Coordinates of C-alpha atoms in Angstrom, one line a residue:
Chain A
E1 CA 0.0 0.0 0.0
A2 CA 1.3 3.4 -1.0
Q3 CA 1.8 5.5 2.1
V4 CA 3.7 8.0 4.1
T5 CA 4.5 6.8 7.6
Q6 CA 5.3 9.0 10.5
N7 CA 6.5 8.1 14.0
P8 CA 5.7 8.7 16.7
R9 CA 2.1 9.6 16.3
Y10 CA 1.9 11.1 19.7
L11 CA 4.7 12.4 21.9
I12 CA 4.9 14.4 25.1
T13 CA 8.3 15.7 26.0
V14 CA 10.0 18.4 28.0
T15 CA 11.8 21.6 27.0
G16 CA 15.2 21.0 25.7
K17 CA 15.1 17.2 25.2
K18 CA 16.1 16.4 21.7
L19 CA 13.7 14.5 19.6
T20 CA 13.3 13.1 16.1
V21 CA 10.1 12.5 14.2
T22 CA 10.7 10.0 11.4
C23 CA 9.0 10.0 8.0
S24 CA 9.2 7.3 5.4
Q25 CA 7.5 7.0 2.1
N26 CA 7.3 3.9 -0.2
M27 CA 6.3 5.6 -3.4
N28 CA 9.7 6.5 -4.7
H29 CA 8.8 10.1 -4.5
E30 CA 11.4 12.8 -5.2
Y31 CA 9.9 15.6 -3.1
M32 CA 9.3 15.5 0.7
S33 CA 8.2 18.2 3.1
W34 CA 7.3 18.9 6.7
Y35 CA 4.4 21.0 7.8
R36 CA 3.0 22.1 11.1
Q37 CA -0.7 22.7 11.6
D38 CA -1.9 25.0 14.3
P39 CA -5.5 26.2 14.8
G40 CA -6.3 29.3 12.7
L41 CA -2.9 29.2 11.0
G42 CA -3.5 26.3 8.6
L43 CA -0.5 24.4 7.2
R44 CA 2.9 26.1 7.5
Q45 CA 5.9 24.5 5.8
I46 CA 8.9 23.9 7.9
Y47 CA 11.4 22.3 5.5
Y48 CA 11.3 20.6 2.2
S49 CA 13.5 18.4 0.0
M50 CA 13.5 18.2 -3.7
N51 CA 15.9 15.2 -3.8
V52 CA 18.4 13.3 -1.8
E53 CA 20.9 15.7 -0.1
V54 CA 18.9 18.7 -1.3
T55 CA 16.9 20.5 1.4
D56 CA 15.6 24.0 1.8
K57 CA 13.8 26.1 4.4
G58 CA 10.1 26.6 4.3
D59 CA 8.2 29.4 6.0
V60 CA 8.9 28.4 9.7
P61 CA 12.3 26.6 9.9
E62 CA 13.5 28.1 13.2
G63 CA 14.2 25.4 15.8
Y64 CA 14.1 22.5 13.3
K65 CA 16.6 20.5 11.3
V66 CA 16.1 17.9 8.6
S67 CA 18.2 15.6 6.6
R68 CA 17.6 13.6 3.4
K69 CA 20.2 10.9 3.2
E70 CA 18.0 8.4 1.5
K71 CA 15.2 9.0 -0.9
R72 CA 12.5 7.4 1.2
N73 CA 13.3 9.0 4.6
F74 CA 13.0 12.6 5.7
P75 CA 13.4 12.9 9.5
L76 CA 12.5 16.1 11.4
I77 CA 14.8 16.9 14.3
L78 CA 14.0 19.2 17.2
E79 CA 17.4 19.8 18.8
S80 CA 16.0 21.7 21.8
P81 CA 12.2 21.7 21.8
S82 CA 10.4 24.6 23.3
P83 CA 6.7 24.9 24.2
N84 CA 6.0 27.0 21.1
Q85 CA 6.8 23.9 19.0
T86 CA 3.7 22.1 20.5
S87 CA 1.8 21.4 17.3
L88 CA 0.5 18.8 14.9
Y89 CA 3.2 17.8 12.4
F90 CA 2.7 16.4 9.0
C91 CA 5.1 14.9 6.6
A92 CA 4.2 14.9 2.9
S93 CA 5.7 13.6 -0.3
S94 CA 5.0 13.9 -4.0
L95 CA 6.4 12.4 -7.2
M96 CA 7.6 15.8 -8.4
G97 CA 7.6 19.3 -6.8
P98 CA 4.1 20.4 -5.5
T99 CA 3.7 22.9 -8.4
S100 CA 3.9 20.2 -11.0
G101 CA 0.2 19.8 -11.5
R102 CA -1.1 16.3 -10.9
A103 CA 2.4 14.9 -10.6
G104 CA 2.8 17.3 -7.7
E105 CA -0.1 15.9 -5.7
L106 CA 1.0 15.8 -2.1
F107 CA 0.5 12.6 -0.1
F108 CA 0.4 13.2 3.6
G109 CA 1.2 11.1 6.6
E110 CA -1.4 10.8 9.4
G111 CA 0.3 13.3 11.6
S112 CA 2.4 13.5 14.7
R113 CA 1.0 15.4 17.7
L114 CA 3.8 16.8 19.7
T115 CA 3.4 18.4 23.1
V116 CA 6.4 20.2 24.7
L117 CA 6.0 20.9 28.4
Chain B
Q1 CA 1.3 39.1 -2.5
Q2 CA 2.1 35.6 -1.5
Q3 CA -1.0 35.1 0.7
V4 CA -4.1 33.1 0.0
K5 CA -7.0 34.3 2.0
Q6 CA -9.6 31.6 2.8
S7 CA -13.1 32.2 4.2
P8 CA -15.1 31.3 6.2
Q9 CA -13.0 29.9 9.0
S10 CA -15.8 27.6 9.9
L11 CA -19.1 26.6 8.3
I12 CA -22.2 24.7 9.3
V13 CA -24.5 23.4 6.6
Q14 CA -27.6 21.3 6.7
K15 CA -27.5 17.9 5.0
G16 CA -28.5 18.3 1.4
G17 CA -27.5 22.0 1.2
I18 CA -24.7 23.7 -0.7
S19 CA -21.4 24.4 1.0
I20 CA -19.3 27.2 -0.4
I21 CA -15.8 28.0 0.6
N22 CA -14.0 31.0 -0.9
C23 CA -10.3 31.8 -1.5
A24 CA -8.7 35.0 -2.8
Y25 CA -5.1 35.6 -4.0
E26 CA -3.1 38.5 -5.2
N27 CA -0.1 37.1 -7.0
T28 CA -1.1 37.0 -10.7
A29 CA 1.7 34.5 -11.3
F30 CA -0.4 31.8 -9.5
D31 CA -1.8 29.4 -12.0
Y32 CA -2.4 26.2 -10.2
F33 CA -5.1 26.0 -7.5
P34 CA -5.7 22.7 -5.6
W35 CA -8.1 22.0 -2.8
Y36 CA -7.2 19.5 -0.1
Q37 CA -9.6 17.8 2.3
Q38 CA -8.7 16.7 5.8
F39 CA -10.7 14.4 7.9
P40 CA -10.2 14.4 11.7
G41 CA -7.1 12.5 12.7
K42 CA -5.9 12.2 9.1
G43 CA -3.5 14.1 6.9
P44 CA -4.9 16.3 4.1
A45 CA -5.6 14.6 0.7
L46 CA -6.0 16.2 -2.7
L47 CA -9.7 16.7 -3.6
I48 CA -9.7 18.6 -6.8
A49 CA -7.6 21.2 -8.6
I50 CA -8.0 23.7 -11.4
R51 CA -5.9 25.8 -13.7
P52 CA -7.0 29.3 -14.9
D53 CA -7.6 28.2 -18.5
V54 CA -11.1 27.0 -17.4
S55 CA -13.6 28.8 -15.2
E56 CA -15.1 25.7 -13.6
K57 CA -14.2 22.2 -12.9
K58 CA -16.6 19.6 -11.6
E59 CA -15.9 16.2 -10.0
G60 CA -19.0 14.6 -8.7
R61 CA -20.6 16.8 -6.1
F62 CA -17.5 19.0 -5.9
T63 CA -17.0 22.0 -8.1
I64 CA -14.3 24.6 -8.3
S65 CA -15.3 28.0 -9.7
F66 CA -12.5 30.3 -10.8
N67 CA -12.7 34.0 -11.5
K68 CA -9.4 35.1 -12.9
S69 CA -10.2 38.8 -13.1
A70 CA -11.3 38.9 -9.5
K71 CA -8.4 36.6 -8.5
Q72 CA -10.9 34.4 -6.6
F73 CA -11.7 30.7 -6.6
S74 CA -14.2 28.8 -4.6
L75 CA -15.2 25.2 -3.7
H76 CA -18.9 24.3 -4.0
I77 CA -20.1 21.1 -2.4
M78 CA -23.6 20.2 -3.8
D79 CA -26.0 18.0 -1.8
S80 CA -23.6 18.2 1.2
Q81 CA -23.5 15.0 3.3
P82 CA -22.3 14.4 6.9
G83 CA -19.4 12.4 5.4
D84 CA -18.2 15.7 3.9
S85 CA -17.5 17.1 7.3
A86 CA -13.8 17.9 7.2
T87 CA -11.4 20.8 7.1
Y88 CA -10.8 22.1 3.6
F89 CA -7.7 23.9 2.5
C90 CA -7.2 25.9 -0.7
A91 CA -3.8 26.5 -2.1
A92 CA -2.1 28.3 -5.0
S93 CA 1.2 28.3 -6.8
P94 CA 2.8 29.1 -10.1
E95 CA 2.9 25.9 -12.0
Y96 CA 6.4 25.3 -13.1
V97 CA 6.5 23.8 -16.6
L98 CA 9.7 21.8 -16.8
L99 CA 11.7 22.5 -19.9
I100 CA 15.1 21.6 -18.5
A101 CA 16.4 19.8 -15.4
L102 CA 13.5 19.1 -13.0
W103 CA 15.1 20.5 -9.9
V104 CA 16.6 23.7 -11.2
D105 CA 14.2 26.0 -9.4
S106 CA 13.1 24.8 -5.9
N107 CA 11.4 28.1 -5.0
Y108 CA 8.0 27.3 -6.2
Q109 CA 5.9 26.0 -3.3
L110 CA 2.2 25.8 -2.5
I111 CA 0.8 28.8 -0.7
W112 CA -1.9 27.6 1.6
G113 CA -5.1 29.1 2.9
A114 CA -5.8 28.9 6.6
G115 CA -8.5 26.2 6.2
T116 CA -12.2 26.0 6.7
K117 CA -13.8 23.6 9.1
L118 CA -17.0 22.3 7.5
I119 CA -19.7 20.6 9.6
I120 CA -22.7 19.0 7.8
K121 CA -25.6 18.6 10.2
P122 CA -27.8 15.6 9.6

């Protein structure tokens, strides 16, 4: 089954304790991206990757790191989480970049709800 | 210029009624307008998309209407059903037509509306 898998789905942590949210896709997609979703603010892009070893900042990259060492995986790293990073996080992938018409259709994971105390 | 303004923030519609969600943009370079649907506890999924060469696109009960001169587009859900209850996101971007290497320009990303929570009452 074609899917984007995120882990963990739920996490409660404390300020400053490094954490990683993993994302893996099995569709051989070139493009991967991380979003955070907050009430009233919609989806805001954190980082994206157009290909292996190619990553770029989105709209809200502060406090986050990513890496793309393999095509299928795109982990999101919070080196020193803070309460303002409490949010619902989504990983997404697409065959090509998201502006490529139908080939840019984004496939989202089911989300990771993170709470930072 | 990069914003997409979506309204209303929330919407309650009776079963069988028409749900209408509106989006407006300013950047005239935008020429690809998808709508994503998100059910509770799930990630968004592409519902329907339109390019400005047509004024309307219909897929089942879902219709996108596009007004290029007003820089507005809207989603209409006909005969709304409780199963349509979800959050709907509009988005916009310039569609990058690839003539050379695919990854030359990575600056084109979707600009998202803030979302509309739609509730269909039985």
